mmCIF file of C-alpha atoms in Angstrom:
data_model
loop_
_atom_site.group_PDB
_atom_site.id
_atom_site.type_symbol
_atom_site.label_atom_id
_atom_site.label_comp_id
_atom_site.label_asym_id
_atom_site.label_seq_id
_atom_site.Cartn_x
_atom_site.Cartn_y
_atom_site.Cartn_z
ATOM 1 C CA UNK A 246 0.000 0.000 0.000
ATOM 2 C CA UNK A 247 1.493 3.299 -1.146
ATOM 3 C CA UNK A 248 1.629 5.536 1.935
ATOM 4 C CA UNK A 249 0.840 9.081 1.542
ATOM 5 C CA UNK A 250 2.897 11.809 3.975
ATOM 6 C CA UNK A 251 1.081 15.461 4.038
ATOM 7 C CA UNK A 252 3.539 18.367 5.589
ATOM 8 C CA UNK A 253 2.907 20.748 7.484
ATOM 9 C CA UNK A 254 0.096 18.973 9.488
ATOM 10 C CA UNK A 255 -1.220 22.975 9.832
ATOM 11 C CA UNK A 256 -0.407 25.676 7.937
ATOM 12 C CA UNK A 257 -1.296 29.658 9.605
ATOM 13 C CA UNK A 258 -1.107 32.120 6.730
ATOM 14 C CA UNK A 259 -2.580 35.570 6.505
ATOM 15 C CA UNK A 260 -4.828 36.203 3.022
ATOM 16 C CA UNK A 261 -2.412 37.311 0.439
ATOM 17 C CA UNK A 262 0.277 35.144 1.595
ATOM 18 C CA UNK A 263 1.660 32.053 -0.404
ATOM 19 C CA UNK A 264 1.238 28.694 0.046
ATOM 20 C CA UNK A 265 2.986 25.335 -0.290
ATOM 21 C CA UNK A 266 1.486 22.241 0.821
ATOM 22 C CA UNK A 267 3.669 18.753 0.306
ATOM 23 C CA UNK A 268 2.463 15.017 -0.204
ATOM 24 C CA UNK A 269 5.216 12.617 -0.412
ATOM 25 C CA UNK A 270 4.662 9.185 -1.714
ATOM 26 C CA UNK A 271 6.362 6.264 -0.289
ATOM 27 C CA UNK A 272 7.094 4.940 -3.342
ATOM 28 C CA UNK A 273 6.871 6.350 -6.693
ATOM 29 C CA UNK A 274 3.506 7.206 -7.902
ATOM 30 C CA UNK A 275 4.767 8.799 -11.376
ATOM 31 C CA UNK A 276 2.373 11.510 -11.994
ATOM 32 C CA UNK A 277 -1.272 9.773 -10.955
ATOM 33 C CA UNK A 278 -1.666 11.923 -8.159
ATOM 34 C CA UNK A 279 -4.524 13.971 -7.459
ATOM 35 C CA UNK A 280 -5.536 17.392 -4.597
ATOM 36 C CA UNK A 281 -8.422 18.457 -3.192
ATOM 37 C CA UNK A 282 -10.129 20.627 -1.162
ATOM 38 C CA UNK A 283 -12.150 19.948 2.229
ATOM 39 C CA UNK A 284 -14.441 22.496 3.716
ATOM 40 C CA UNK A 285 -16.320 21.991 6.991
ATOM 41 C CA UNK A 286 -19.511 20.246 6.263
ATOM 42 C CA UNK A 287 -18.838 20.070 2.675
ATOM 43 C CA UNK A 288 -17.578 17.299 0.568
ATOM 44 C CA UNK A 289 -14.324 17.072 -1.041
ATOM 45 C CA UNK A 290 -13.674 19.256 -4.231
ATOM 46 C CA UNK A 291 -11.324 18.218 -7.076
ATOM 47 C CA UNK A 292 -8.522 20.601 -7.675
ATOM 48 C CA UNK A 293 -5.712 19.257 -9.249
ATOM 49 C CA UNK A 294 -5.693 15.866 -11.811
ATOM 50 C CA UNK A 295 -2.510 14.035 -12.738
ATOM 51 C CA UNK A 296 -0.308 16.184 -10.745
ATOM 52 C CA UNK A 297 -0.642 19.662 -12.707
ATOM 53 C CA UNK A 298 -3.488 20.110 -14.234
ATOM 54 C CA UNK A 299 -6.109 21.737 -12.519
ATOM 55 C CA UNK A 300 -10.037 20.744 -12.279
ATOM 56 C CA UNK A 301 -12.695 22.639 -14.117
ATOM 57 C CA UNK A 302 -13.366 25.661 -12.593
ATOM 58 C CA UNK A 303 -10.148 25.626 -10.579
ATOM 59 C CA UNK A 304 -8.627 29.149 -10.008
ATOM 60 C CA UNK A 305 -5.291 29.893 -11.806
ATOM 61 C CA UNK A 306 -4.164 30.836 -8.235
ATOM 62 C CA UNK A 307 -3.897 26.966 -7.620
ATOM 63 C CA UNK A 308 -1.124 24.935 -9.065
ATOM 64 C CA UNK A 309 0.726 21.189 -8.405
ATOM 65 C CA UNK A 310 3.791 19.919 -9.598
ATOM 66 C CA UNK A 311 6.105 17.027 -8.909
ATOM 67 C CA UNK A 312 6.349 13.478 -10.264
ATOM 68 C CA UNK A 313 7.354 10.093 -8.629
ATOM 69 C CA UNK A 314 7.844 10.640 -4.610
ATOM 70 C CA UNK A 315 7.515 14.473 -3.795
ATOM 71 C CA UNK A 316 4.227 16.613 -4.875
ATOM 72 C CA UNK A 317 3.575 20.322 -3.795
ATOM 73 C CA UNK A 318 0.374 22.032 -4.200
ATOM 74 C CA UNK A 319 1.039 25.796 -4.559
ATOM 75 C CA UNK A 320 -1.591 28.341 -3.462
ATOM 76 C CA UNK A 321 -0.526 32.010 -4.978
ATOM 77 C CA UNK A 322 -2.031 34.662 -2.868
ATOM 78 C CA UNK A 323 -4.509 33.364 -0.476
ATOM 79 C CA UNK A 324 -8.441 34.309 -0.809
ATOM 80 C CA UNK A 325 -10.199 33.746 2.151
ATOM 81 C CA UNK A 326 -12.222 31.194 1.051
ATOM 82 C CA UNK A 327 -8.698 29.090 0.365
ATOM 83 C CA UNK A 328 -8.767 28.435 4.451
ATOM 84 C CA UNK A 329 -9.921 24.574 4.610
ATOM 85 C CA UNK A 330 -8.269 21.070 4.353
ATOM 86 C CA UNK A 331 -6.318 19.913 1.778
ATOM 87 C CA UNK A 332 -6.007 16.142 0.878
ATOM 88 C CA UNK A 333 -3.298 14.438 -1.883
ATOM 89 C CA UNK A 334 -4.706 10.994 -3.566
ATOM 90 C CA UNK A 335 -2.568 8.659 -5.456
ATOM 91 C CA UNK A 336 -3.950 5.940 -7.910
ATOM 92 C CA UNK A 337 -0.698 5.032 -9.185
ATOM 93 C CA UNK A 338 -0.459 1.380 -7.376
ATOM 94 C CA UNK A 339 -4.179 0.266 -6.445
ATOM 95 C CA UNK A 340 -6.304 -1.151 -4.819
ATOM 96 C CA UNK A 341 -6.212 0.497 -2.567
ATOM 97 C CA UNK A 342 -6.594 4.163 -3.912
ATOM 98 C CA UNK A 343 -5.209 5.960 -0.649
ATOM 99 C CA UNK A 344 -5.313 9.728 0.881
ATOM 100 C CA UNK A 345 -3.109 11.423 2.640
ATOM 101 C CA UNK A 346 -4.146 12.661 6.425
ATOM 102 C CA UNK A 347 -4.831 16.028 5.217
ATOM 103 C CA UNK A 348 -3.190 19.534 5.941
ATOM 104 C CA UNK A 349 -5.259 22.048 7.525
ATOM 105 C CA UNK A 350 -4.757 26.073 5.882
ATOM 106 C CA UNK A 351 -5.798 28.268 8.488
ATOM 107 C CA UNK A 352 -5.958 31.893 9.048
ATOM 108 C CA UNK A 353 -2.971 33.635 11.146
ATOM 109 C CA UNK B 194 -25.305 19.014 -14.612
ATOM 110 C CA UNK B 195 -23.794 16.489 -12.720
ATOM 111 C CA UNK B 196 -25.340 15.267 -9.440
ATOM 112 C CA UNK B 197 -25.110 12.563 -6.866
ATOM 113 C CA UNK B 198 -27.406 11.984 -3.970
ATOM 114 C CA UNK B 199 -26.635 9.386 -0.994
ATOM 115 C CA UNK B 200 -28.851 7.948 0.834
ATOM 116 C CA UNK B 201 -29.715 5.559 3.569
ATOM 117 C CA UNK B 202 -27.426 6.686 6.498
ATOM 118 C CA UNK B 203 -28.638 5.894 10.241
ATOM 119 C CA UNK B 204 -27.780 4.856 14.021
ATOM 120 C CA UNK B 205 -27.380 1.162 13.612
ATOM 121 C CA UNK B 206 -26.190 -1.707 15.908
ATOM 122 C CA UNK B 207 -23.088 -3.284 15.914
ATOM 123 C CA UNK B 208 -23.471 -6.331 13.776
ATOM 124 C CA UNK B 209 -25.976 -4.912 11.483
ATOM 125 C CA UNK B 210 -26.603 -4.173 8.393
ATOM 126 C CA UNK B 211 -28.101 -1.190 6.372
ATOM 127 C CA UNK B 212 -27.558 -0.511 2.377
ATOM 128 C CA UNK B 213 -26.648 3.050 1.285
ATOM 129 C CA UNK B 214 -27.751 4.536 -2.299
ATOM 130 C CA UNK B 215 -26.206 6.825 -4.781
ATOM 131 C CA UNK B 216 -28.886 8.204 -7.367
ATOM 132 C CA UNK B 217 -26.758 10.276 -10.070
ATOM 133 C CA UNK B 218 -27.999 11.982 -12.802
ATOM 134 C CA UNK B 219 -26.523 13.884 -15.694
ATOM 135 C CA UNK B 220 -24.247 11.170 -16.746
ATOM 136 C CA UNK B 221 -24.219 7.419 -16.647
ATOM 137 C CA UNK B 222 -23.082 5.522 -13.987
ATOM 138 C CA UNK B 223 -22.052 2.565 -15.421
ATOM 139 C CA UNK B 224 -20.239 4.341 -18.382
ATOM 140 C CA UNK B 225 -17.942 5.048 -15.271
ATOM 141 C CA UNK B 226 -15.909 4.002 -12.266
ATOM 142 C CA UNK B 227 -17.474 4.813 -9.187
ATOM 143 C CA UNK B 228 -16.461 4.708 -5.647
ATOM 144 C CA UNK B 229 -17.521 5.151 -1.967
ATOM 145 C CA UNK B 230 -14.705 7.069 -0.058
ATOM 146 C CA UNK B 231 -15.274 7.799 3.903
ATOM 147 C CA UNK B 232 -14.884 9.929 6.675
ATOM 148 C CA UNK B 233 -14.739 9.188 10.288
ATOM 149 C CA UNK B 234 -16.099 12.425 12.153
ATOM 150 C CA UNK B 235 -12.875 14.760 12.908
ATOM 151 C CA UNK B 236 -11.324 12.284 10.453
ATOM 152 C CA UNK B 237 -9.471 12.315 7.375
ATOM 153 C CA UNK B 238 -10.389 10.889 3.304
ATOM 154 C CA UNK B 239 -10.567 6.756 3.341
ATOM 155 C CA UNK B 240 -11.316 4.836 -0.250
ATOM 156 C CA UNK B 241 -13.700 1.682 0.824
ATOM 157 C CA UNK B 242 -14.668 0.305 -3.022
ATOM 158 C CA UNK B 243 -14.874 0.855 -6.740
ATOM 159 C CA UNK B 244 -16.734 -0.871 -8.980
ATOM 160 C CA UNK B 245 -15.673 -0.779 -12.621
ATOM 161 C CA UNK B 246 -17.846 0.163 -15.633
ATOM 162 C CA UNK B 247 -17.151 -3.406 -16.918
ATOM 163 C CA UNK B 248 -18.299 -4.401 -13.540
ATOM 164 C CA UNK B 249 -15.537 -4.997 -11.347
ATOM 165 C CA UNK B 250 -15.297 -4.192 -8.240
ATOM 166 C CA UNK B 251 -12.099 -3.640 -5.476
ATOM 167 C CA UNK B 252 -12.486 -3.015 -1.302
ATOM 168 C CA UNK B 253 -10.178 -1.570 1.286
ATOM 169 C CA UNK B 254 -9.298 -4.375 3.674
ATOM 170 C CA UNK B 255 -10.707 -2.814 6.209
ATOM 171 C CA UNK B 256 -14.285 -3.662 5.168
ATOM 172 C CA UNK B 257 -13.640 -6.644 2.287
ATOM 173 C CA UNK B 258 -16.046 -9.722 3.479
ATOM 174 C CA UNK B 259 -18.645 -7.148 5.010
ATOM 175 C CA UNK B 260 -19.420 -4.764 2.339
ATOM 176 C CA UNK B 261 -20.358 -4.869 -1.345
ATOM 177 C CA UNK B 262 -20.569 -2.283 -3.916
ATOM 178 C CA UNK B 263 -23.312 -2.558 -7.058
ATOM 179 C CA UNK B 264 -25.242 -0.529 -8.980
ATOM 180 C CA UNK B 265 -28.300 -0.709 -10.955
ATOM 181 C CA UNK B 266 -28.208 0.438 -14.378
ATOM 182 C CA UNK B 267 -31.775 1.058 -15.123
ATOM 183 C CA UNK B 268 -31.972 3.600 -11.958
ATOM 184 C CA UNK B 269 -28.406 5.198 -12.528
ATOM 185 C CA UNK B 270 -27.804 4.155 -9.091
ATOM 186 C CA UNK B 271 -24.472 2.999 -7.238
ATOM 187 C CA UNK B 272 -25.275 1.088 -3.594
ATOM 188 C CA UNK B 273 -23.110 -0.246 -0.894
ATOM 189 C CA UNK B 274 -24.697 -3.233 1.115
ATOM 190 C CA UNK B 275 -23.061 -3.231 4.145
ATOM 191 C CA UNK B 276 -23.065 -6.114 6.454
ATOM 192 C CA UNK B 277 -21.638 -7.317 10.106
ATOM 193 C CA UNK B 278 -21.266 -3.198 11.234
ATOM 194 C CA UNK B 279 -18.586 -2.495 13.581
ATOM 195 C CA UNK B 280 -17.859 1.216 15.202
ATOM 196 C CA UNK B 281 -15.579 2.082 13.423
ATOM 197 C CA UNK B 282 -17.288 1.901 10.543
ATOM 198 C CA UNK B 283 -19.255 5.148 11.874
ATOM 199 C CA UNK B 284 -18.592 8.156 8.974
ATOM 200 C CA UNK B 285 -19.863 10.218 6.928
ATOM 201 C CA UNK B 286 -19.906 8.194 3.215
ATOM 202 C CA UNK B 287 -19.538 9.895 0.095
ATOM 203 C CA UNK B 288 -19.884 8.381 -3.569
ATOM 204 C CA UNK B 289 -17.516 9.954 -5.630
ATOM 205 C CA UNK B 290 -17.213 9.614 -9.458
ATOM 206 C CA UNK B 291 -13.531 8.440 -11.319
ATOM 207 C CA UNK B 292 -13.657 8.606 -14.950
ATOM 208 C CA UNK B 293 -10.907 6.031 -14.571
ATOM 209 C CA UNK B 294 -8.749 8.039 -17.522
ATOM 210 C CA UNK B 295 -7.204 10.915 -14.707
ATOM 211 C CA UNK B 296 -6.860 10.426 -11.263
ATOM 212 C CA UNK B 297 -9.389 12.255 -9.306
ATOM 213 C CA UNK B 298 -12.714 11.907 -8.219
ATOM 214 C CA UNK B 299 -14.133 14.824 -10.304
ATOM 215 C CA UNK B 300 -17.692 14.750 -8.734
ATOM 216 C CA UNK B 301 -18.913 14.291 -5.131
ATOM 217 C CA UNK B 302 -22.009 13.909 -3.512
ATOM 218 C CA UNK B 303 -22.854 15.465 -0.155
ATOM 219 C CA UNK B 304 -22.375 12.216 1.934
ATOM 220 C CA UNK B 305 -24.622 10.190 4.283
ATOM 221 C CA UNK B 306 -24.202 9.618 7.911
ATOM 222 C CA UNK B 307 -23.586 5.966 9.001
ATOM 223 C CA UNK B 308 -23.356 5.336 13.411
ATOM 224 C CA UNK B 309 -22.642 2.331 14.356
ATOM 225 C CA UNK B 310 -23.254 2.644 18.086
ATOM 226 C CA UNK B 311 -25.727 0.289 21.060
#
C-alpha cells in the first residue's frame, strides 16, 4: 500500500500570503496523483488531476507539480475562502486508492 | 449538470446491516468508475470500493467480506450493502465519481451519515 505523507500537518497564513502544501509518496507514484479541497460540512472538491493540471473551474491561483515521490500544491495569494483542508490521492499502485491525512490552511 | 445523492445513512447496531444509495444523474453511472470514499467524524479521506464500468469491483481491507458495492443500471444508481457493522465503521460516506482516464474523483455527492453505536 502506497503511503501518503502530508507536511505541514497545519499551515497559519494571513490572506495574500503564499502557500505550499507537500504530499510525499512512499514509493513512486509517477504523476497519478490527485488534490483536493475539504471544507467543513462540505464534501471534497477536485482541484488538481494528474499532478498539474487543474479541475474545471479551478482558479489559476492553484497549481501542483512534482512526479514520482515528492508533490507540492502551490496556493498564490490566499483568498479567504482558500482556508480549509487539503487532501493528496494517489492511484498510481491500487487497490487500494489511498489519501493522505490532510493539511489544515488556516488563518494567522 | 452532474449530481449525486446518498442515501440511507442511520444509528445502527453493531453487527448490522443497512444498504446506502447513490442516485446520479446527468451522466451514466455505469459508463464510469465509481467509488464510496469515507470519513470518520474529525477524520481524514478513506477509499472503501470501486466498482468498474465493466463491472468490477475492489475493497479496502478494512471492510472486504462485510461490504459490497453494485449498482443498478436502469436507476443510474451505485449502492453499498453493508453487512456485520462495527464502530468504526461510523462516517460520513460519500460516492464519488472516477472517470478512470485521470486520477481524481471529479464529482462528489454530499455524503450520508452511518453510526454504528448500542
Amino acid at each position: 500500500e502506497v503511503v501518503l505523507t502530508q507536511s505541514p500537518a497545519t499551515l497559519s497564513l494571513s490572506p495574500g500570503d503564499g502557500a505550499t502544501l507537500s504530499c510525499r509518496a512512499s514509493q513512486s507514484v509517477s504523476r497519478y496523483l490527485a488534490w483536493y479541497q475539504q471544507k467543513p460540512g462540505q464534501a471534497p472538491r477536485l482541484l488538481i488531476y494528474d499532478a498539474s493540471y487543474r479541475a474545471t473551474g479551478i482558479p489559476a491561483r492553484f497549481s501542483g507539480s512534482g512526479s514520482g515521490t515528492d508533490f507540492t500544491l502551490t496556493i498564490s495569494s490566499l483568498e479567504p475562502e482558500d482556508f480549509a483542508v487539503y487532501y493528496c490521492q494517489q492511484r498510481s499502485n491500487w487497490p487500494p486508492i489511498t489519501f493522505g491525512q490532510g493539511t489544515r490552511l488556516e488563518i494567522k | 449538470e452532474v449530481q449525486l445523492v446518498e442515501s440511507g445513512g442511520s444509528l445502527i447496531q453493531p453487527g448490522g446491516s443497512l444498504r446506502l444509495s447513490c442516485a446520479a444523474s446527468g451522466f451514466t453511472v455505469s459508463s464510469n468508475y465509481m467509488s464510496w470514499v469515507r470519513q470518520a467524524p474529525g477524520k481524514g479521506l478513506e477509499w472503501v470500493s470501486v466498482i468498474y464500468s465493466g463491472g468490477s469491483t475492489y475493497y479496502a481491507d478494512s471492510v472486504k467480506g462485510r461490504f459490497t458495492i453494485s449498482r443498478d443500471n436502469s436507476k443510474n444508481t451505485l449502492y453499498l450493502q453493508m453487512s456485520s457493522l462495527r464502530a468504526e465503521d461510523t462516517a460520513v460516506y460519500y460516492c464519488a465519481r472516477w472517470d478512470g482516464y485521470n486520477t481524481g474523483f471529479d464529482y462528489w455527492g454530499q455524503g450520508t451519515l452511518v453510526t454504528v453505536s448500542s
